[in-house]
CSV table of C-alpha atoms in Angstrom, one decimal:
chain,number,residue,atom,x,y,z
A,1244,VAL,CA,39.1,-84.1,-11.9
A,1245,VAL,CA,41.2,-83.9,-8.7
A,1246,ALA,CA,40.8,-86.8,-6.3
A,1247,ALA,CA,42.4,-87.9,-3.0
A,1248,LEU,CA,43.3,-91.5,-2.5
A,1249,GLY,CA,42.2,-93.0,0.9
A,1250,ASP,CA,43.7,-95.8,2.9
A,1251,GLY,CA,40.9,-98.3,2.2
A,1252,ARG,CA,39.1,-97.9,5.5
A,1253,SER,CA,35.4,-97.5,5.6
A,1254,GLY,CA,32.6,-97.4,8.1
A,1255,PRO,CA,30.1,-95.1,9.9
A,1256,ASP,CA,32.9,-93.8,12.3
A,1257,ARG,CA,35.1,-92.7,9.4
A,1258,ARG,CA,36.0,-89.0,9.7
A,1259,PRO,CA,37.6,-87.0,6.9
A,1260,ASP,CA,41.2,-86.0,7.4
A,1261,PRO,CA,41.5,-82.2,7.6
A,1262,ASP,CA,45.0,-82.2,6.1
A,1263,GLN,CA,43.8,-84.4,3.3
A,1264,ARG,CA,40.9,-82.0,2.5
A,1265,ALA,CA,43.3,-79.0,2.5
A,1266,TRP,CA,45.7,-80.7,0.1
A,1267,LEU,CA,42.7,-81.6,-2.1
A,1268,GLU,CA,41.4,-78.0,-2.3
A,1269,ALA,CA,44.9,-76.7,-3.0
A,1270,ALA,CA,45.4,-79.2,-5.8
A,1271,ALA,CA,42.0,-78.3,-7.3
A,1272,THR,CA,42.9,-74.6,-7.2
A,1273,ALA,CA,46.2,-75.1,-8.8
A,1274,ALA,CA,44.6,-77.2,-11.5
A,1275,ALA,CA,42.0,-74.5,-12.2
A,1276,VAL,CA,44.7,-71.8,-12.5
A,1277,ALA,CA,46.7,-73.9,-14.8
A,1278,ALA,CA,43.7,-74.5,-17.0
A,1279,LEU,CA,43.0,-70.8,-17.2
A,1280,MET,CA,46.6,-70.0,-18.1
A,1281,ARG,CA,46.6,-72.7,-20.7
A,1282,ASP,CA,43.4,-71.3,-22.3
A,1283,SER,CA,44.8,-67.7,-22.3
A,1284,LEU,CA,48.0,-68.9,-24.0
A,1285,ALA,CA,46.1,-71.0,-26.5
A,1286,ASP,CA,43.8,-68.1,-27.6
A,1287,PRO,CA,45.2,-64.8,-26.4
A,1288,VAL,CA,43.1,-62.8,-29.0
A,1289,GLY,CA,39.9,-64.4,-27.7
A,1290,SER,CA,40.9,-63.8,-24.1
A,1291,ILE,CA,41.7,-60.1,-24.8
A,1292,ARG,CA,38.3,-59.8,-26.5
A,1293,GLU,CA,36.5,-61.4,-23.6
A,1294,LEU,CA,38.3,-59.1,-21.1
A,1295,LEU,CA,37.5,-55.9,-23.0
A,1296,ILE,CA,33.9,-56.8,-23.7
A,1297,ALA,CA,33.3,-57.8,-20.0
A,1298,LEU,CA,35.0,-54.6,-18.8
A,1299,ALA,CA,33.0,-52.4,-21.1
A,1300,PHE,CA,29.8,-54.1,-19.8
A,1301,LYS,CA,30.4,-53.6,-16.1
A,1302,PRO,CA,33.1,-52.7,-13.6
A,1303,PRO,CA,35.3,-55.6,-12.5
A,1304,ALA,CA,34.2,-57.4,-9.3
A,1305,GLU,CA,37.8,-57.4,-8.1
A,1306,THR,CA,40.5,-55.1,-9.5
A,1307,ALA,CA,43.2,-57.6,-8.5
A,1308,SER,CA,41.6,-60.3,-10.7
A,1309,LEU,CA,41.4,-57.8,-13.7
A,1310,LEU,CA,45.1,-57.0,-13.3
A,1311,ALA,CA,46.1,-60.6,-13.0
A,1312,GLN,CA,44.1,-61.5,-16.1
A,1313,ALA,CA,45.7,-58.7,-18.1
A,1314,ARG,CA,49.1,-59.7,-16.8
A,1315,ARG,CA,48.7,-63.2,-18.0
A,1316,LEU,CA,47.9,-61.8,-21.5
A,1317,GLY,CA,51.1,-59.7,-21.4
A,1318,PHE,CA,49.7,-56.3,-20.4
A,1319,GLU,CA,50.3,-54.2,-17.3
A,1320,LEU,CA,47.2,-52.2,-16.3
A,1321,GLU,CA,48.2,-51.5,-12.7
A,1322,ARG,CA,49.0,-47.8,-13.5
A,1323,GLY,CA,45.8,-47.3,-15.6
A,1324,ALA,CA,45.2,-46.9,-19.3
A,1325,VAL,CA,43.7,-44.8,-22.1
A,1326,ALA,CA,40.6,-46.4,-23.6
A,1327,LEU,CA,39.9,-46.5,-27.4
A,1328,CYS,CA,36.8,-47.2,-29.3
A,1329,ALA,CA,36.4,-47.3,-33.1
A,1330,GLY,CA,33.1,-47.8,-35.0
A,1331,TRP,CA,32.0,-48.2,-38.5
A,1332,PRO,CA,28.6,-47.0,-39.6
A,1333,SER,CA,26.2,-49.9,-40.6
A,1334,SER,CA,25.5,-48.0,-43.9
A,1335,GLY,CA,29.1,-48.4,-44.8
A,1336,ARG,CA,28.9,-52.2,-45.0
A,1337,ARG,CA,28.6,-54.1,-48.2
A,1338,PRO,CA,25.2,-55.7,-48.9
A,1339,GLY,CA,25.2,-59.2,-47.5
A,1340,ALA,CA,28.6,-58.7,-45.8
A,1341,PRO,CA,28.8,-59.7,-42.1
A,1342,GLY,CA,30.6,-56.5,-41.1
A,1343,PRO,CA,32.9,-53.7,-42.1
A,1344,GLY,CA,36.1,-55.8,-42.1
A,1345,VAL,CA,37.1,-55.0,-38.6
A,1346,GLU,CA,39.6,-57.8,-38.2
A,1347,GLY,CA,41.6,-56.5,-41.1
A,1348,ALA,CA,41.6,-53.0,-39.6
A,1349,LEU,CA,43.0,-54.1,-36.2
A,1350,PRO,CA,46.4,-52.3,-35.8
A,1351,GLY,CA,49.2,-54.7,-35.0
A,1352,ASP,CA,50.5,-52.9,-31.8
A,1353,PRO,CA,51.9,-55.3,-29.2
A,1354,GLU,CA,51.7,-52.7,-26.5
A,1355,ALA,CA,47.9,-52.1,-26.8
A,1356,MET,CA,45.0,-54.4,-26.0
A,1357,LEU,CA,42.8,-54.3,-29.1
A,1358,ALA,CA,40.0,-56.6,-30.2
A,1359,ASP,CA,37.0,-56.8,-32.4
A,1360,ALA,CA,34.0,-56.3,-30.0
A,1361,GLY,CA,31.4,-57.2,-32.6
A,1362,GLY,CA,28.8,-54.9,-34.2
A,1363,GLY,CA,31.4,-53.1,-36.2
A,1364,ARG,CA,33.4,-51.9,-33.2
A,1365,ILE,CA,36.9,-52.2,-32.0
A,1366,LEU,CA,37.7,-51.7,-28.3
A,1367,GLY,CA,41.1,-51.1,-26.8
A,1368,LEU,CA,43.2,-50.2,-23.8
A,1369,VAL,CA,46.6,-48.5,-24.1
A,1370,PRO,CA,48.4,-49.0,-20.7
A,1371,LEU,CA,50.0,-46.1,-18.9
A,1372,GLY,CA,53.6,-46.6,-18.0
A,1373,ALA,CA,55.7,-45.6,-14.9
A,1374,ALA,CA,57.3,-42.6,-16.6
A,1375,GLU,CA,56.6,-39.1,-15.5
A,1376,HIS,CA,54.9,-38.3,-18.8
A,1377,ALA,CA,53.2,-41.7,-19.1
A,1378,GLY,CA,49.8,-40.2,-19.7
A,1379,ARG,CA,51.0,-38.0,-22.6
A,1380,LEU,CA,53.0,-40.9,-24.1
A,1381,ALA,CA,50.0,-43.2,-23.9
A,1382,LEU,CA,47.7,-40.6,-25.5
A,1383,GLU,CA,50.3,-40.1,-28.3
A,1384,GLN,CA,50.4,-43.9,-28.9
A,1385,ALA,CA,46.6,-44.1,-28.8
A,1386,GLY,CA,46.4,-41.1,-31.2
A,1387,ARG,CA,48.5,-42.9,-33.7
A,1388,LEU,CA,46.3,-45.9,-33.5
A,1389,ALA,CA,43.2,-43.6,-33.9
A,1390,GLU,CA,44.7,-42.1,-37.0
A,1391,ASP,CA,45.3,-45.6,-38.6
A,1392,LEU,CA,41.7,-46.6,-37.8
A,1393,THR,CA,40.3,-43.2,-39.1
A,1394,ARG,CA,42.1,-43.8,-42.4
A,1395,GLY,CA,40.2,-47.1,-42.6
A,1396,GLY,CA,36.9,-45.2,-42.4
A,1397,ALA,CA,36.1,-45.6,-38.7
A,1398,THR,CA,34.9,-43.0,-36.2
A,1399,VAL,CA,37.4,-43.1,-33.3
A,1400,ALA,CA,37.3,-41.7,-29.8
A,1401,LEU,CA,39.8,-41.8,-26.9
A,1402,SER,CA,39.0,-41.5,-23.2
A,1403,THR,CA,40.8,-39.3,-20.8
A,1404,PRO,CA,43.7,-41.3,-19.1
A,1405,ARG,CA,42.5,-43.2,-16.1
A,1406,ARG,CA,45.2,-43.8,-13.4
A,1407,ASP,CA,43.0,-46.1,-11.3
A,1408,PRO,CA,42.5,-49.5,-12.9
A,1409,ALA,CA,39.1,-49.6,-11.2
A,1410,ASP,CA,38.0,-46.8,-13.5
A,1411,LEU,CA,38.8,-48.6,-16.8
A,1412,HIS,CA,35.2,-49.6,-17.2
A,1413,ARG,CA,34.2,-45.9,-17.2
A,1414,ALA,CA,37.1,-45.2,-19.7
A,1415,LEU,CA,35.7,-47.7,-22.2
A,1416,ARG,CA,32.1,-46.4,-21.7
A,1417,GLU,CA,33.3,-42.8,-22.3
A,1418,ALA,CA,35.0,-43.8,-25.6
A,1419,GLU,CA,32.0,-45.9,-26.7
A,1420,LEU,CA,29.6,-43.0,-26.1
A,1421,LEU,CA,31.8,-40.5,-27.9
A,1422,VAL,CA,31.8,-42.8,-30.9
A,1423,ALA,CA,28.0,-43.3,-30.7
A,1424,LEU,CA,27.5,-39.5,-30.6
A,1425,GLY,CA,29.8,-39.2,-33.6
A,1426,GLU,CA,29.4,-36.1,-35.8
A,1427,ARG,CA,27.0,-34.4,-33.4
A,1428,ILE,CA,30.0,-33.4,-31.3
A,1429,LEU,CA,31.7,-30.3,-32.6
A,1430,PRO,CA,35.4,-29.9,-31.6
A,1431,ALA,CA,34.6,-26.9,-29.4
A,1432,GLN,CA,32.0,-28.9,-27.5
A,1433,GLU,CA,33.9,-32.1,-26.8
A,1434,GLU,CA,35.0,-31.3,-23.3
A,1435,THR,CA,31.4,-30.4,-22.4
A,1436,TYR,CA,30.2,-33.8,-23.7
A,1437,ARG,CA,33.0,-35.5,-21.7
A,1438,LEU,CA,31.9,-33.7,-18.5
A,1439,LEU,CA,28.3,-34.8,-19.0
A,1440,ILE,CA,29.3,-38.4,-19.8
A,1441,GLY,CA,31.2,-38.3,-16.5
A,1442,VAL,CA,28.0,-37.2,-14.8
A,1443,LEU,CA,26.2,-40.1,-16.4
A,1444,LEU,CA,28.8,-42.6,-15.3
A,1445,ARG,CA,28.8,-41.3,-11.7
A,1446,ASP,CA,25.1,-40.7,-11.2
A,1447,ARG,CA,22.7,-41.3,-14.1
A,1448,GLY,CA,19.9,-39.7,-12.2
A,1449,GLN,CA,21.6,-36.3,-12.2
A,1450,LEU,CA,21.7,-36.3,-16.0
A,1451,GLU,CA,18.1,-37.4,-16.3
A,1452,GLU,CA,17.1,-34.6,-13.9
A,1453,LEU,CA,19.0,-32.1,-16.1
A,1454,ARG,CA,17.1,-33.3,-19.2
A,1455,ALA,CA,13.8,-33.2,-17.3
A,1456,ARG,CA,14.3,-29.6,-16.2
A,1457,THR,CA,15.2,-28.4,-19.7
A,1458,VAL,CA,14.2,-30.2,-22.9
A,1459,SER,CA,11.8,-33.0,-21.7
A,1460,PRO,CA,8.8,-30.6,-21.7
A,1461,LEU,CA,9.6,-29.7,-25.3
A,1462,ALA,CA,9.8,-33.3,-26.4
A,1463,GLN,CA,6.5,-34.0,-24.7
A,1464,TYR,CA,4.9,-30.9,-26.3
A,1465,ASP,CA,6.1,-32.0,-29.7
A,1466,ALA,CA,4.7,-35.5,-29.2
A,1467,GLU,CA,1.3,-34.2,-28.2
A,1468,HIS,CA,0.9,-31.4,-30.7
A,1469,ASP,CA,3.0,-32.7,-33.7
A,1470,THR,CA,5.3,-29.7,-33.6
A,1471,ASP,CA,9.1,-29.3,-34.1
A,1472,LEU,CA,10.1,-27.1,-31.2
A,1473,LEU,CA,13.0,-29.4,-30.2
A,1474,ALA,CA,14.4,-29.6,-33.8
A,1475,THR,CA,14.1,-25.8,-34.2
A,1476,LEU,CA,15.9,-25.2,-30.9
A,1477,GLN,CA,18.7,-27.6,-31.9
A,1478,ALA,CA,19.1,-25.8,-35.3
A,1479,PHE,CA,19.0,-22.4,-33.6
A,1480,LEU,CA,21.8,-23.4,-31.2
A,1481,ALA,CA,23.8,-25.0,-34.0
A,1482,HIS,CA,23.7,-21.7,-35.9
A,1483,HIS,CA,24.9,-19.7,-32.9
A,1484,GLY,CA,21.6,-18.1,-32.1
A,1485,SER,CA,20.9,-16.7,-35.6
A,1486,THR,CA,17.3,-16.7,-36.5
A,1487,THR,CA,18.1,-16.0,-40.2
A,1488,GLU,CA,20.5,-18.8,-40.5
A,1489,THR,CA,18.2,-21.2,-38.7
A,1490,ALA,CA,15.4,-20.3,-41.1
A,1491,GLU,CA,17.6,-20.9,-44.1
A,1492,ALA,CA,18.8,-24.2,-42.8
A,1493,MET,CA,15.3,-25.4,-42.0
A,1494,ARG,CA,13.8,-23.8,-45.1
A,1495,LEU,CA,11.3,-21.8,-43.0
A,1496,HIS,CA,10.3,-18.2,-42.9
A,1497,ARG,CA,12.2,-16.2,-40.3
A,1498,HIS,CA,8.9,-15.3,-38.5
A,1499,THR,CA,8.0,-19.0,-38.2
A,1500,VAL,CA,11.3,-19.7,-36.5
A,1501,GLY,CA,10.8,-16.7,-34.2
A,1502,TYR,CA,7.3,-18.0,-33.3
A,1503,ARG,CA,8.6,-21.5,-32.5
A,1504,LEU,CA,11.4,-20.1,-30.3
A,1505,SER,CA,8.8,-18.1,-28.3
A,1506,ARG,CA,6.9,-21.3,-27.8
A,1507,VAL,CA,10.1,-22.9,-26.6
A,1508,HIS,CA,10.3,-20.2,-24.0
A,1509,GLU,CA,6.7,-20.6,-22.9
A,1510,VAL,CA,6.9,-24.4,-22.7
A,1511,SER,CA,10.3,-24.8,-21.0
A,1512,GLY,CA,10.4,-21.6,-19.0
A,1513,LEU,CA,13.9,-20.9,-20.5
A,1514,SER,CA,14.5,-18.3,-23.2
A,1515,PRO,CA,16.8,-19.3,-26.1
A,1516,HIS,CA,17.5,-15.6,-26.7
A,1517,GLU,CA,19.1,-15.1,-23.3
A,1518,SER,CA,22.6,-16.5,-22.5
A,1519,ASP,CA,21.5,-18.3,-19.3
A,1520,GLY,CA,18.5,-20.0,-21.0
A,1521,ARG,CA,20.5,-20.8,-24.1
A,1522,GLU,CA,23.3,-22.4,-22.1
A,1523,ARG,CA,20.9,-24.5,-20.0
A,1524,LEU,CA,18.9,-25.6,-23.0
A,1525,GLY,CA,22.1,-26.5,-24.8
A,1526,LEU,CA,23.2,-28.7,-21.8
A,1527,GLY,CA,19.8,-30.3,-21.8
A,1528,LEU,CA,20.0,-31.2,-25.5
A,1529,LYS,CA,23.5,-32.8,-24.9
A,1530,ALA,CA,22.2,-34.7,-21.9
A,1531,ASP,CA,19.3,-36.0,-24.0
A,1532,GLN,CA,21.7,-37.1,-26.8
A,1533,ILE,CA,24.0,-38.9,-24.3
A,1534,LEU,CA,21.2,-40.7,-22.6
A,1535,ALA,CA,19.8,-41.8,-25.9
A,1536,ALA,CA,23.2,-43.1,-27.1
A,1537,ASP,CA,23.6,-44.9,-23.8
A,1538,ALA,CA,20.2,-46.5,-24.1
A,1539,ALA,CA,21.0,-47.6,-27.7
A,1540,ARG,CA,24.3,-49.1,-26.5
A,1541,ALA,CA,22.5,-51.1,-23.8
A,1542,THR,CA,20.2,-52.7,-26.4
C-alpha cells in the first residue's frame, strides 16, 4: 500500500494537490517495479517458465517489456534468438508417473533460457550475440543442447534464427510444430515444412486454402465412402511414386493401388502421376499435417 499523508485539513472545498498526486503515482510505480524484481530474483526458474510459456502462446504486447523482463532474468534478447523445443512421447512415460522426467533433462546452460513447459515439453531461447557470426554461433550452441536432449530420448527441433525480438513468438511456434510433426518430416523435406509453417504463422487462411484446393476433397470423399484415398496417396508419395512399393507397403494388389490413384485424380483434379499434380498434392498433405498439429497444440 502506498499512501500520501495530508495536512489534516478537511471540508467540501478541499482540492487534491497535483504535486502530491504525482508523487503518489511515482511511488506506487516504483513499489510495483521493486516487487516484480524481487519476485524475479526469488524464483528465476519460475519467471523464465512464465515468460517462455506466455511468449509461445501469443506475441508480446510490447517488445520493450519483453526485453526488460528477459534482462531482469539475466538474458539479452535485443538481437534476437534461436528457439528450441524438446518433447517426449506420452507412450514413453512410466505408468502412473507424472511425466518423462523433464526437470532432470534440463541442460544446465547459463546462456540459454530453458524451462519445463509442462506436458513433457521443454521450451528455450538461445540469444544471439553482437558478433558477426552470432547466428551461426547460437545455432551451434542450440545444436549442442539439442544433442544432449536427444540422448535423453526427446524429439528436438530448432527454429531459424530470428533477429527481430518481436518474431520470437513465431520462433517458438515453429520449433513446437516441428516437434509435433516429429518423424513425419524427412530430412530432405524439412525446409518445405519450415516454409509452410511460416505461411501458417503469417496468414493461416493461405494454408487452409492450399489444403482446400488439394487434399480436402479426398478427405471428404473418404469420410463419405469409407475409402482410403488419402492414405494411399500419402504412401504413394512416401515411396517416390512407385506403385509396386506402395502396394507392398500397404499389402494391396498393385492394380488396387492404381485404381485408388485414378480416383485421387478424379476427385481432386490433380494427377499423382504427373510432376505438377504430385507436387501440389504433396504440399497439400504437408499443409494438412501442419494445420492438424497446430490444432492439437491449441487444445
